[in-house]
């Protein structure tokens, strides 16, 4: 008989029908005469209750059915009275596919800390919390592609190995096949990368943007969605060394068009989650509520689903960096010296400032624009004031910066001047500058940090918990 997924059994199974289900045991409980096995196959947050008449099965078989074991069960579906589900299964045949030694299996039917589960990342998928997170993550990846496909964007696969540093921040992982013990040296005693695999120094990419711009200046509207790598030593709940980024790039878009797209994009993802991930979101909302109970009343956050609906149904606030600095300098925490980092025109905003604006002052997502040019990348559109650039950061509650983007400088001379000022090697970037030499035009784009967005949608607090196998400083297990 063909296996049926538990999600389908629970949704459309009919009492009286005999079916086969396969999955992993979440719990087994019962009495001398009857056992109840909660079986989960990952297709849904809900378990199939399997009712086992103890007398009809081998003792040793039943003894080996412990939490974590893999089973194939065939049985008759029946209306369920008590399990919270409409339908349950009365087992007629049970095959133990894989045992899980109860003394050794780390995932028990009790609450584990997220830290403990992080150390068991290969098994945390077996928990309700993580299976829900990864189903939601999948749904969001699908919704990203759907959004752009529906709009006629072309999905561009940009390289993971690159010789350029898009953000100019220099925090990159080197890719090399040279012998680390005795690399070839040039006359100056420096490593001679001309002898390396690619004949030059290469790194893992920090962004697909620069390559994306080339394609946008021909295909019109493109997006990338892939892994990016940053070797910054940031041990925070918002940073990964390997994370996924979505980077749309659009010809003939100015900064306003860019902001409009970003807002529409984020809302469409949230709507997709609310429409398609109800069970998982409800579970995650309940989880969050439990967690919030341990916090003082005034620090508790909104219910997860209410929060998602709130963002969906309200316009994002749009203000300039300069306006934001004024708000911050007039704020209570600034006057009472509660901010750890300085607030004055020219400094980069820290997470504490971003969160004050979003969570306390506006109580709404905020798009900040027109940042000082000295704290932003070389490629951003230079504003007429000579001080600011056409940048935009989207700030979200609990997260801070979720999107970074800008209109791009399309004027060759201005771009070259800025590159010189910022020590960006123009000779290595000739291919990029060609977009400004031949048929240059206004264009814009942004990058959404996928994991930061998943943090927001799932209500999780640590970015390590929304990626299957997190890579962070001093940690690359599994
Ligand atoms: O602001 P960033 O650095 O912008 C870029 O990379 C541009 N090239 C994007 C573009 O215009 N095409 O990064 C974009 C987003 C951030 O807003 C943040 O959400 C996320 O990427 N991000 C990280 N997420 C997790 N871990 C890290 N270390 C991250 N660094 C950035
Ligand atoms: Mg940024």
Tab-separated table of C-alpha atoms and ligand atoms in Angstrom:
chain	number	residue	atom	x	y	z
A	1	UNK	CA	0.000	0.000	0.000
A	2	UNK	CA	1.205	3.509	-0.764
A	3	UNK	CA	2.166	5.708	2.134
A	4	UNK	CA	-0.034	8.729	2.759
A	5	UNK	CA	1.360	11.853	4.401
A	6	UNK	CA	-0.004	12.617	7.841
A	7	UNK	CA	-1.040	16.091	6.762
A	8	UNK	CA	-3.306	14.557	4.118
A	9	UNK	CA	-4.609	11.863	6.467
A	10	UNK	CA	-5.616	14.503	9.008
A	11	UNK	CA	-7.139	16.805	6.408
A	12	UNK	CA	-8.972	14.390	4.145
A	13	UNK	CA	-8.775	10.923	5.713
A	14	UNK	CA	-12.096	9.071	5.949
A	15	UNK	CA	-13.086	6.861	8.849
A	16	UNK	CA	-13.126	3.195	7.874
A	17	UNK	CA	-10.352	3.492	5.281
A	18	UNK	CA	-7.129	1.540	5.688
A	19	UNK	CA	-3.948	3.527	5.042
A	20	UNK	CA	-0.201	3.403	5.601
A	21	UNK	CA	1.608	6.166	7.450
A	22	UNK	CA	5.335	6.447	8.085
A	23	UNK	CA	7.008	8.739	10.537
A	24	UNK	CA	8.836	9.203	13.811
A	25	UNK	CA	7.471	8.634	17.272
A	26	UNK	CA	6.973	11.817	19.235
A	27	UNK	CA	5.491	10.171	22.310
A	28	UNK	CA	4.128	6.837	23.388
A	29	UNK	CA	1.843	6.527	26.367
A	30	UNK	CA	-0.896	4.204	27.487
A	31	UNK	CA	-2.006	1.431	29.755
A	32	UNK	CA	-1.665	-2.323	29.940
A	33	UNK	CA	-4.197	-2.833	27.191
A	34	UNK	CA	-3.781	0.057	24.829
A	35	UNK	CA	-0.915	2.284	23.698
A	36	UNK	CA	-1.205	5.678	22.033
A	37	UNK	CA	1.619	6.630	19.702
A	38	UNK	CA	1.913	10.200	18.450
A	39	UNK	CA	3.446	9.852	14.997
A	40	UNK	CA	4.874	12.787	13.039
A	41	UNK	CA	6.273	12.730	9.508
A	42	UNK	CA	7.212	16.386	9.122
A	43	UNK	CA	4.380	17.204	6.729
A	44	UNK	CA	2.524	19.113	9.464
A	45	UNK	CA	2.908	20.310	13.033
A	46	UNK	CA	0.129	17.893	13.993
A	47	UNK	CA	0.694	14.257	14.955
A	48	UNK	CA	-1.304	11.237	13.912
A	49	UNK	CA	-2.587	9.407	16.940
A	50	UNK	CA	-1.997	5.684	16.449
A	51	UNK	CA	-4.046	3.452	18.733
A	52	UNK	CA	-2.356	0.129	19.480
A	53	UNK	CA	-4.179	-2.831	20.993
A	54	UNK	CA	-1.352	-4.261	23.082
A	55	UNK	CA	-2.538	-7.875	22.856
A	56	UNK	CA	-2.375	-7.891	19.057
A	57	UNK	CA	1.347	-7.057	18.878
A	58	UNK	CA	4.610	-8.577	19.883
A	59	UNK	CA	5.853	-7.432	23.289
A	60	UNK	CA	9.398	-6.829	22.122
A	61	UNK	CA	8.197	-4.770	19.182
A	62	UNK	CA	6.175	-2.474	21.423
A	63	UNK	CA	9.035	-2.189	23.905
A	64	UNK	CA	11.254	-0.850	21.122
A	65	UNK	CA	8.830	1.829	20.058
A	66	UNK	CA	10.329	4.792	21.850
A	67	UNK	CA	10.495	8.503	21.186
A	68	UNK	CA	12.487	9.064	17.995
A	69	UNK	CA	11.964	5.615	16.467
A	70	UNK	CA	10.889	5.406	12.815
A	71	UNK	CA	7.747	3.399	12.093
A	72	UNK	CA	5.638	2.270	9.214
A	73	UNK	CA	2.106	1.725	10.428
A	74	UNK	CA	-0.887	0.510	8.535
A	75	UNK	CA	-4.282	0.721	10.093
A	76	UNK	CA	-7.874	1.725	9.867
A	77	UNK	CA	-8.830	5.365	10.242
A	78	UNK	CA	-11.447	6.156	12.844
A	79	UNK	CA	-13.217	9.215	14.186
A	80	UNK	CA	-11.216	10.456	17.135
A	81	UNK	CA	-12.839	11.397	20.392
A	82	UNK	CA	-10.078	12.857	22.472
A	83	UNK	CA	-6.833	13.593	20.672
A	84	UNK	CA	-7.650	17.083	19.434
A	85	UNK	CA	-7.819	15.703	15.889
A	86	UNK	CA	-10.850	14.532	13.967
A	87	UNK	CA	-9.215	11.347	12.827
A	88	UNK	CA	-6.935	8.717	14.344
A	89	UNK	CA	-5.563	5.352	13.243
A	90	UNK	CA	-6.152	1.955	14.774
A	91	UNK	CA	-3.006	-0.004	13.964
A	92	UNK	CA	-3.242	-3.381	12.243
A	93	UNK	CA	0.431	-3.698	11.263
A	94	UNK	CA	3.493	-1.971	12.676
A	95	UNK	CA	6.962	-2.188	11.238
A	96	UNK	CA	9.822	-0.769	13.275
A	97	UNK	CA	12.022	0.840	10.616
A	98	UNK	CA	14.623	2.315	12.925
A	99	UNK	CA	15.052	2.100	16.679
A	100	UNK	CA	16.039	5.047	18.875
A	101	UNK	CA	17.677	3.998	22.109
A	102	UNK	CA	15.743	5.858	24.822
A	103	UNK	CA	18.845	6.161	26.988
A	104	UNK	CA	20.813	7.837	24.220
A	105	UNK	CA	18.297	9.738	22.073
A	106	UNK	CA	18.788	13.398	23.004
A	107	UNK	CA	15.341	14.697	22.045
A	108	UNK	CA	12.882	13.766	24.761
A	109	UNK	CA	9.212	14.696	24.929
A	110	UNK	CA	9.909	17.663	27.191
A	111	UNK	CA	10.933	21.264	26.711
A	112	UNK	CA	14.565	21.571	25.666
A	113	UNK	CA	16.416	24.863	25.658
A	114	UNK	CA	17.167	26.363	22.253
A	115	UNK	CA	20.862	26.344	23.193
A	116	UNK	CA	20.771	22.604	23.821
A	117	UNK	CA	19.017	22.024	20.519
A	118	UNK	CA	21.581	24.157	18.697
A	119	UNK	CA	24.222	21.691	19.813
A	120	UNK	CA	22.053	18.940	18.372
A	121	UNK	CA	21.178	20.769	15.178
A	122	UNK	CA	21.027	17.496	13.241
A	123	UNK	CA	18.193	16.321	15.505
A	124	UNK	CA	16.388	19.565	16.288
A	125	UNK	CA	14.310	19.107	13.145
A	126	UNK	CA	12.484	16.447	15.177
A	127	UNK	CA	11.009	19.067	17.487
A	128	UNK	CA	7.769	20.951	16.889
A	129	UNK	CA	9.495	24.305	17.071
A	130	UNK	CA	12.141	23.590	14.467
A	131	UNK	CA	9.981	21.640	12.078
A	132	UNK	CA	7.574	24.605	12.133
A	133	UNK	CA	10.422	27.084	11.543
A	134	UNK	CA	11.785	25.160	8.577
A	135	UNK	CA	8.385	24.710	6.975
A	136	UNK	CA	7.791	28.451	7.304
A	137	UNK	CA	11.266	29.145	5.923
A	138	UNK	CA	10.482	26.969	2.931
A	139	UNK	CA	7.163	28.724	2.362
A	140	UNK	CA	8.916	32.091	2.467
A	141	UNK	CA	11.547	30.988	-0.056
A	142	UNK	CA	8.758	29.887	-2.337
A	143	UNK	CA	6.901	33.177	-1.806
A	144	UNK	CA	10.050	35.142	-2.698
A	145	UNK	CA	10.283	33.394	-6.049
A	146	UNK	CA	6.552	33.706	-6.621
A	147	UNK	CA	6.528	37.439	-5.893
A	148	UNK	CA	9.265	38.199	-8.381
A	149	UNK	CA	8.073	35.724	-10.959
A	150	UNK	CA	4.592	37.280	-10.875
A	151	UNK	CA	6.206	40.667	-11.486
A	152	UNK	CA	8.244	39.461	-14.432
A	153	UNK	CA	11.652	39.617	-12.747
A	154	UNK	CA	14.384	37.220	-13.907
A	155	UNK	CA	16.010	35.025	-11.256
A	156	UNK	CA	19.752	35.442	-11.733
A	157	UNK	CA	22.292	33.085	-10.176
A	158	UNK	CA	25.313	35.175	-9.307
A	159	UNK	CA	28.646	33.573	-8.438
A	160	UNK	CA	29.577	32.470	-4.958
A	161	UNK	CA	33.296	32.749	-5.666
A	162	UNK	CA	34.244	36.266	-6.662
A	163	UNK	CA	37.236	38.531	-6.989
A	164	UNK	CA	35.337	41.688	-6.048
A	165	UNK	CA	34.270	43.145	-2.721
A	166	UNK	CA	30.823	44.585	-3.360
A	167	UNK	CA	30.407	46.311	-0.013
A	168	UNK	CA	34.016	47.487	0.203
A	169	UNK	CA	34.083	46.386	3.801
A	170	UNK	CA	36.765	43.755	3.244
A	171	UNK	CA	35.332	41.185	5.617
A	172	UNK	CA	35.644	38.231	3.302
A	173	UNK	CA	36.554	34.557	3.388
A	174	UNK	CA	39.465	33.796	1.106
A	175	UNK	CA	39.100	30.966	-1.405
A	176	UNK	CA	42.455	29.468	-2.254
A	177	UNK	CA	44.095	26.175	-3.136
A	178	UNK	CA	47.606	27.396	-2.295
A	179	UNK	CA	49.490	25.439	0.325
A	180	UNK	CA	48.812	27.394	3.533
A	181	UNK	CA	52.112	26.209	5.019
A	182	UNK	CA	54.326	27.549	2.261
A	183	UNK	CA	52.418	29.698	-0.216
A	184	UNK	CA	54.400	31.086	-3.178
A	185	UNK	CA	55.632	34.632	-2.522
A	186	UNK	CA	56.232	37.511	-4.919
A	187	UNK	CA	59.188	39.903	-4.921
A	188	UNK	CA	57.638	41.950	-2.114
A	189	UNK	CA	57.298	38.886	0.091
A	190	UNK	CA	53.527	38.844	-0.290
A	191	UNK	CA	51.489	35.802	-1.264
A	192	UNK	CA	51.573	35.403	-5.049
A	193	UNK	CA	47.983	34.780	-5.962
A	194	UNK	CA	48.798	34.691	-9.656
A	195	UNK	CA	49.796	31.098	-8.907
A	196	UNK	CA	46.493	30.370	-7.183
A	197	UNK	CA	43.659	28.364	-8.738
A	198	UNK	CA	41.986	31.346	-10.407
A	199	UNK	CA	45.220	33.221	-11.072
A	200	UNK	CA	44.149	35.944	-8.656
A	201	UNK	CA	42.906	36.388	-5.100
A	202	UNK	CA	39.307	35.256	-4.729
A	203	UNK	CA	36.752	35.198	-1.927
A	204	UNK	CA	33.308	33.983	-1.051
A	205	UNK	CA	30.872	36.658	-2.112
A	206	UNK	CA	29.412	39.190	0.331
A	207	UNK	CA	26.681	40.158	-2.140
A	208	UNK	CA	25.531	39.384	-5.663
A	209	UNK	CA	24.669	43.009	-6.310
A	210	UNK	CA	27.459	44.106	-8.633
A	211	UNK	CA	26.913	41.151	-10.961
A	212	UNK	CA	23.177	41.712	-10.568
A	213	UNK	CA	23.518	45.281	-11.805
A	214	UNK	CA	25.046	44.081	-15.075
A	215	UNK	CA	22.076	41.833	-15.711
A	216	UNK	CA	19.513	44.456	-14.673
A	217	UNK	CA	21.021	46.852	-17.213
A	218	UNK	CA	19.952	44.425	-19.922
A	219	UNK	CA	17.121	42.279	-18.586
A	220	UNK	CA	15.468	45.206	-16.820
A	221	UNK	CA	14.466	43.611	-13.524
A	222	UNK	CA	16.347	40.762	-11.909
A	223	UNK	CA	16.767	39.260	-8.464
A	224	UNK	CA	19.273	36.978	-6.843
A	225	UNK	CA	18.580	34.649	-3.956
A	226	UNK	CA	21.593	32.820	-2.632
A	227	UNK	CA	24.092	32.366	0.154
A	228	UNK	CA	26.418	35.217	1.084
A	229	UNK	CA	29.369	35.195	3.426
A	230	UNK	CA	30.797	37.723	5.842
A	231	UNK	CA	33.840	37.154	7.965
A	232	UNK	CA	32.890	39.821	10.474
A	233	UNK	CA	33.450	38.840	14.065
A	234	UNK	CA	29.925	39.775	15.158
A	235	UNK	CA	28.665	37.390	17.787
A	236	UNK	CA	25.117	38.709	17.979
A	237	UNK	CA	21.620	37.293	17.647
A	238	UNK	CA	21.347	39.088	14.259
A	239	UNK	CA	24.555	38.016	12.489
A	240	UNK	CA	25.631	34.887	10.675
A	241	UNK	CA	28.879	34.290	8.809
A	242	UNK	CA	26.871	32.473	6.116
A	243	UNK	CA	23.421	33.851	5.393
A	244	UNK	CA	20.984	34.003	2.507
A	245	UNK	CA	20.159	37.237	0.780
A	246	UNK	CA	17.570	38.259	-1.781
A	247	UNK	CA	18.785	41.085	-3.992
A	248	UNK	CA	16.476	42.582	-6.594
A	249	UNK	CA	18.023	45.074	-9.010
A	250	UNK	CA	15.894	47.185	-11.322
A	251	UNK	CA	16.666	49.426	-14.282
A	252	UNK	CA	14.747	52.711	-14.458
A	253	UNK	CA	13.817	52.692	-10.731
A	254	UNK	CA	14.582	55.659	-8.517
A	255	UNK	CA	14.798	55.566	-4.721
A	256	UNK	CA	11.048	55.977	-4.282
A	257	UNK	CA	10.298	53.120	-6.684
A	258	UNK	CA	12.834	51.064	-4.752
A	259	UNK	CA	11.141	51.774	-1.406
A	260	UNK	CA	7.722	51.008	-2.853
A	261	UNK	CA	8.961	47.660	-4.127
A	262	UNK	CA	10.623	46.789	-0.809
A	263	UNK	CA	7.451	47.532	1.145
A	264	UNK	CA	5.221	45.633	-1.277
A	265	UNK	CA	7.656	42.691	-1.248
A	266	UNK	CA	7.809	42.402	2.555
A	267	UNK	CA	4.035	42.662	2.844
A	268	UNK	CA	3.462	40.046	0.180
A	269	UNK	CA	5.713	37.596	2.044
A	270	UNK	CA	3.898	38.239	5.312
A	271	UNK	CA	0.543	37.787	3.605
A	272	UNK	CA	1.722	34.525	2.089
A	273	UNK	CA	2.765	33.282	5.536
A	274	UNK	CA	-0.562	34.254	7.117
A	275	UNK	CA	-2.498	32.601	4.284
A	276	UNK	CA	-0.442	29.417	3.987
A	277	UNK	CA	1.359	28.690	7.267
A	278	UNK	CA	-1.480	29.074	9.756
A	279	UNK	CA	-0.871	25.917	11.804
A	280	UNK	CA	2.844	26.537	12.135
A	281	UNK	CA	2.403	30.236	12.925
A	282	UNK	CA	-0.198	29.434	15.548
A	283	UNK	CA	2.183	26.972	17.140
A	284	UNK	CA	5.029	29.504	17.046
A	285	UNK	CA	2.749	32.207	18.461
A	286	UNK	CA	1.920	29.913	21.383
A	287	UNK	CA	5.608	29.198	21.906
A	288	UNK	CA	6.383	32.907	21.963
A	289	UNK	CA	3.567	33.580	24.388
A	290	UNK	CA	5.041	31.014	26.798
A	291	UNK	CA	8.458	32.617	26.479
A	292	UNK	CA	7.071	36.119	27.008
A	293	UNK	CA	5.439	35.085	30.273
A	294	UNK	CA	8.837	35.120	31.928
A	295	UNK	CA	9.347	38.779	30.981
A	296	UNK	CA	8.019	41.802	32.858
A	297	UNK	CA	4.649	42.981	31.519
A	298	UNK	CA	5.982	46.168	29.898
A	299	UNK	CA	8.654	44.296	27.935
A	300	UNK	CA	6.352	41.722	26.403
A	301	UNK	CA	5.880	41.885	22.678
A	302	UNK	CA	2.687	41.707	20.685
A	303	UNK	CA	1.150	38.356	19.784
A	304	UNK	CA	2.982	36.978	16.742
A	305	UNK	CA	0.010	36.856	14.412
A	306	UNK	CA	-1.246	40.281	15.517
A	307	UNK	CA	2.233	41.652	14.849
A	308	UNK	CA	2.322	40.196	11.330
A	309	UNK	CA	-1.130	41.583	10.603
A	310	UNK	CA	-0.099	44.957	11.963
A	311	UNK	CA	2.875	45.180	9.594
A	312	UNK	CA	0.741	43.993	6.703
A	313	UNK	CA	-1.936	46.609	7.298
A	314	UNK	CA	0.103	49.733	8.028
A	315	UNK	CA	2.186	51.989	5.828
A	316	UNK	CA	5.866	52.006	6.676
A	317	UNK	CA	7.122	55.385	7.928
A	318	UNK	CA	9.624	57.017	5.570
A	319	UNK	CA	12.072	59.584	6.942
A	320	UNK	CA	15.585	60.730	6.167
A	321	UNK	CA	18.625	59.841	8.228
A	322	UNK	CA	18.913	63.521	9.183
A	323	UNK	CA	15.357	63.554	10.528
A	324	UNK	CA	16.077	60.354	12.440
A	325	UNK	CA	19.138	61.916	14.092
A	326	UNK	CA	17.011	64.861	15.189
A	327	UNK	CA	14.373	62.560	16.666
A	328	UNK	CA	17.014	60.551	18.477
A	329	UNK	CA	18.752	63.625	19.893
A	330	UNK	CA	15.443	64.892	21.226
A	331	UNK	CA	14.522	61.538	22.737
A	332	UNK	CA	14.314	60.658	26.418
A	333	UNK	CA	16.976	57.917	26.303
A	334	UNK	CA	19.391	60.329	24.607
A	335	UNK	CA	18.788	63.079	27.140
A	336	UNK	CA	19.090	60.626	30.011
A	337	UNK	CA	22.280	59.222	28.417
A	338	UNK	CA	20.711	55.792	28.100
A	339	UNK	CA	22.130	55.084	24.636
A	340	UNK	CA	25.417	53.240	24.701
A	341	UNK	CA	26.590	54.618	21.324
A	342	UNK	CA	26.856	58.295	20.291
A	343	UNK	CA	24.135	60.029	18.288
A	344	UNK	CA	25.299	62.831	16.038
A	345	UNK	CA	25.036	63.550	12.346
A	346	UNK	CA	27.534	61.360	10.504
A	347	UNK	CA	27.613	58.312	12.778
A	348	UNK	CA	26.232	54.956	11.745
A	349	UNK	CA	23.068	54.123	13.643
A	350	UNK	CA	23.338	51.234	16.053
A	351	UNK	CA	20.723	48.635	16.720
A	352	UNK	CA	19.660	50.456	19.938
A	353	UNK	CA	18.869	53.585	17.884
A	354	UNK	CA	17.073	51.697	15.145
A	355	UNK	CA	14.961	49.852	17.664
A	356	UNK	CA	14.098	53.033	19.529
A	357	UNK	CA	12.776	54.577	16.315
A	358	UNK	CA	10.812	51.506	15.290
A	359	UNK	CA	9.579	50.177	18.621
A	360	UNK	CA	9.236	53.272	20.777
A	361	UNK	CA	8.940	56.385	18.624
A	362	UNK	CA	6.946	55.258	15.575
A	363	UNK	CA	5.804	51.812	16.668
A	364	UNK	CA	5.880	50.793	13.020
A	365	UNK	CA	8.424	49.658	10.397
A	366	UNK	CA	10.549	52.587	9.240
A	367	UNK	CA	12.462	53.270	6.034
A	368	UNK	CA	15.415	55.567	6.585
A	369	UNK	CA	16.848	57.297	3.533
A	370	UNK	CA	19.658	59.608	2.485
A	371	UNK	CA	22.467	58.540	4.767
A	372	UNK	CA	25.825	60.324	5.009
A	373	UNK	CA	27.957	59.141	2.116
A	374	UNK	CA	30.903	58.281	4.345
A	375	UNK	CA	29.098	55.425	6.104
A	376	UNK	CA	27.742	53.836	2.921
A	377	UNK	CA	29.119	51.911	-0.053
A	378	UNK	CA	30.807	53.543	-3.053
A	379	UNK	CA	28.090	52.650	-5.559
A	380	UNK	CA	25.272	54.676	-4.004
A	381	UNK	CA	23.687	57.595	-5.833
A	382	UNK	CA	25.292	60.877	-4.767
A	383	UNK	CA	22.740	63.450	-3.694
A	384	UNK	CA	22.936	67.122	-4.735
A	385	UNK	CA	23.944	68.226	-1.231
A	386	UNK	CA	27.383	66.594	-1.645
A	387	UNK	CA	26.997	64.972	1.791
A	388	UNK	CA	24.384	62.260	1.503
A	389	UNK	CA	23.598	59.343	-0.781
A	390	UNK	CA	20.331	57.808	-1.972
A	391	UNK	CA	20.450	54.904	0.461
A	392	UNK	CA	17.495	53.232	2.114
A	393	UNK	CA	17.457	50.896	5.105
A	394	UNK	CA	14.235	49.202	6.182
A	395	UNK	CA	14.049	48.809	9.963
A	396	UNK	CA	11.762	46.275	11.621
A	397	UNK	CA	10.641	45.840	15.205
A	398	UNK	CA	12.787	43.394	17.211
A	399	UNK	CA	15.174	43.074	14.265
A	400	UNK	CA	16.525	46.487	13.353
A	401	UNK	CA	17.880	46.598	9.789
A	402	UNK	CA	16.187	43.972	7.661
A	403	UNK	CA	16.844	45.513	4.233
A	404	UNK	CA	19.701	47.635	2.970
A	405	UNK	CA	19.547	49.194	-0.477
A	406	UNK	CA	19.974	52.287	-2.603
A	407	UNK	CA	19.622	53.998	-5.892
A	408	UNK	CA	22.917	53.451	-7.732
A	409	UNK	CA	25.220	56.150	-9.027
A	410	UNK	CA	24.814	55.897	-12.793
A	411	UNK	CA	27.235	58.690	-13.716
A	412	UNK	CA	30.642	57.260	-14.653
A	413	UNK	CA	32.697	60.257	-13.567
A	414	UNK	CA	31.020	60.640	-10.202
A	415	UNK	CA	31.331	56.935	-9.546
A	416	UNK	CA	35.029	56.879	-10.458
A	417	UNK	CA	35.720	59.868	-8.229
A	418	UNK	CA	33.995	58.200	-5.309
A	419	UNK	CA	35.870	54.950	-5.898
A	420	UNK	CA	39.156	56.835	-5.774
A	421	UNK	CA	38.159	58.571	-2.546
A	422	UNK	CA	37.245	55.228	-0.979
A	423	UNK	CA	40.252	53.291	-2.323
A	424	UNK	CA	38.121	50.925	-4.374
A	425	UNK	CA	40.423	49.520	-7.083
A	426	UNK	CA	38.831	50.813	-10.299
A	427	UNK	CA	41.112	48.790	-12.567
A	428	UNK	CA	39.742	45.518	-11.183
A	429	UNK	CA	36.194	46.820	-11.541
A	430	UNK	CA	36.324	47.754	-15.197
A	431	UNK	CA	33.666	45.203	-16.023
A	432	UNK	CA	31.327	46.902	-13.541
A	433	UNK	CA	32.074	50.392	-14.809
A	434	UNK	CA	31.137	49.305	-18.324
A	435	UNK	CA	27.477	49.516	-17.250
A	436	UNK	CA	28.081	53.250	-16.808
A	437	UNK	CA	30.033	53.550	-20.065
A	438	UNK	CA	27.477	51.935	-22.333
A	439	UNK	CA	23.800	52.769	-22.003
A	440	UNK	CA	23.888	53.873	-18.381
A	441	UNK	CA	20.549	54.692	-16.769
A	442	UNK	CA	18.945	55.274	-13.412
A	443	UNK	CA	18.670	52.017	-11.480
A	444	UNK	CA	18.170	50.771	-7.945
A	445	UNK	CA	18.112	47.687	-5.784
A	446	UNK	CA	18.186	46.306	-2.282
A	447	UNK	CA	19.112	43.268	-0.237
A	448	UNK	CA	16.833	41.475	2.189
A	449	UNK	CA	18.555	39.340	4.815
A	450	UNK	CA	16.481	36.174	4.549
A	451	UNK	CA	17.210	34.918	8.071
A	452	UNK	CA	16.457	38.288	9.642
A	453	UNK	CA	13.118	38.181	7.896
A	454	UNK	CA	12.474	34.602	9.066
A	455	UNK	CA	13.274	35.750	12.611
A	456	UNK	CA	10.522	38.300	12.316
A	457	UNK	CA	7.938	35.940	10.845
A	458	UNK	CA	8.585	33.125	13.323
A	459	UNK	CA	9.041	35.343	16.385
A	460	UNK	CA	12.322	33.623	17.195
A	461	UNK	CA	14.971	35.632	19.017
A	462	UNK	CA	18.254	34.207	17.719
A	463	UNK	CA	19.261	34.057	14.069
A	464	UNK	CA	21.027	30.721	14.680
A	465	UNK	CA	17.599	29.171	15.174
A	466	UNK	CA	16.191	30.008	11.747
A	467	UNK	CA	18.927	28.471	9.583
A	468	UNK	CA	19.421	24.712	9.456
A	469	UNK	CA	23.148	24.637	10.121
A	470	UNK	CA	24.342	28.013	11.439
A	471	UNK	CA	27.852	29.257	10.756
A	472	UNK	CA	29.104	31.820	13.251
A	473	UNK	CA	32.511	32.778	14.662
A	474	UNK	CA	34.147	29.649	16.130
A	475	UNK	CA	31.252	27.437	15.123
A	476	UNK	CA	30.734	25.390	11.943
A	477	UNK	CA	29.414	22.053	13.181
A	478	UNK	CA	27.637	19.415	11.158
B	1	LIG	O1	23.045	46.156	4.051
B	1	LIG	P1	23.786	45.067	3.340
B	1	LIG	O2	25.209	44.876	3.655
B	1	LIG	O3	23.560	45.380	1.806
B	1	LIG	C1	24.122	44.717	0.748
B	1	LIG	O4	24.761	43.723	0.809
B	1	LIG	C2	23.722	45.331	-0.577
B	1	LIG	N1	24.639	44.788	-1.606
B	1	LIG	C3	22.294	45.007	-0.870
B	1	LIG	C4	21.823	45.568	-2.184
B	1	LIG	O5	21.622	46.751	-2.286
B	1	LIG	N2	21.666	44.732	-3.186
B	1	LIG	O6	23.038	43.684	3.581
B	1	LIG	C5	21.684	43.528	3.227
B	1	LIG	C6	20.927	42.824	4.324
B	1	LIG	C7	20.921	43.543	5.653
B	1	LIG	O7	19.926	44.534	5.691
B	1	LIG	C8	20.636	42.424	6.620
B	1	LIG	O8	19.249	42.110	6.659
B	1	LIG	C9	21.351	41.257	5.980
B	1	LIG	O9	21.540	41.576	4.621
B	1	LIG	N3	22.645	40.994	6.606
B	1	LIG	C10	22.908	39.954	7.420
B	1	LIG	N4	22.129	38.955	7.856
B	1	LIG	C11	22.679	38.032	8.668
B	1	LIG	N5	23.967	38.044	9.051
B	1	LIG	C12	24.814	39.026	8.631
B	1	LIG	N6	26.097	39.021	9.001
B	1	LIG	C13	24.280	40.047	7.771
B	1	LIG	N7	24.801	41.138	7.170
B	1	LIG	C14	23.797	41.686	6.465
B	2	LIG	MG1	23.315	47.516	5.556
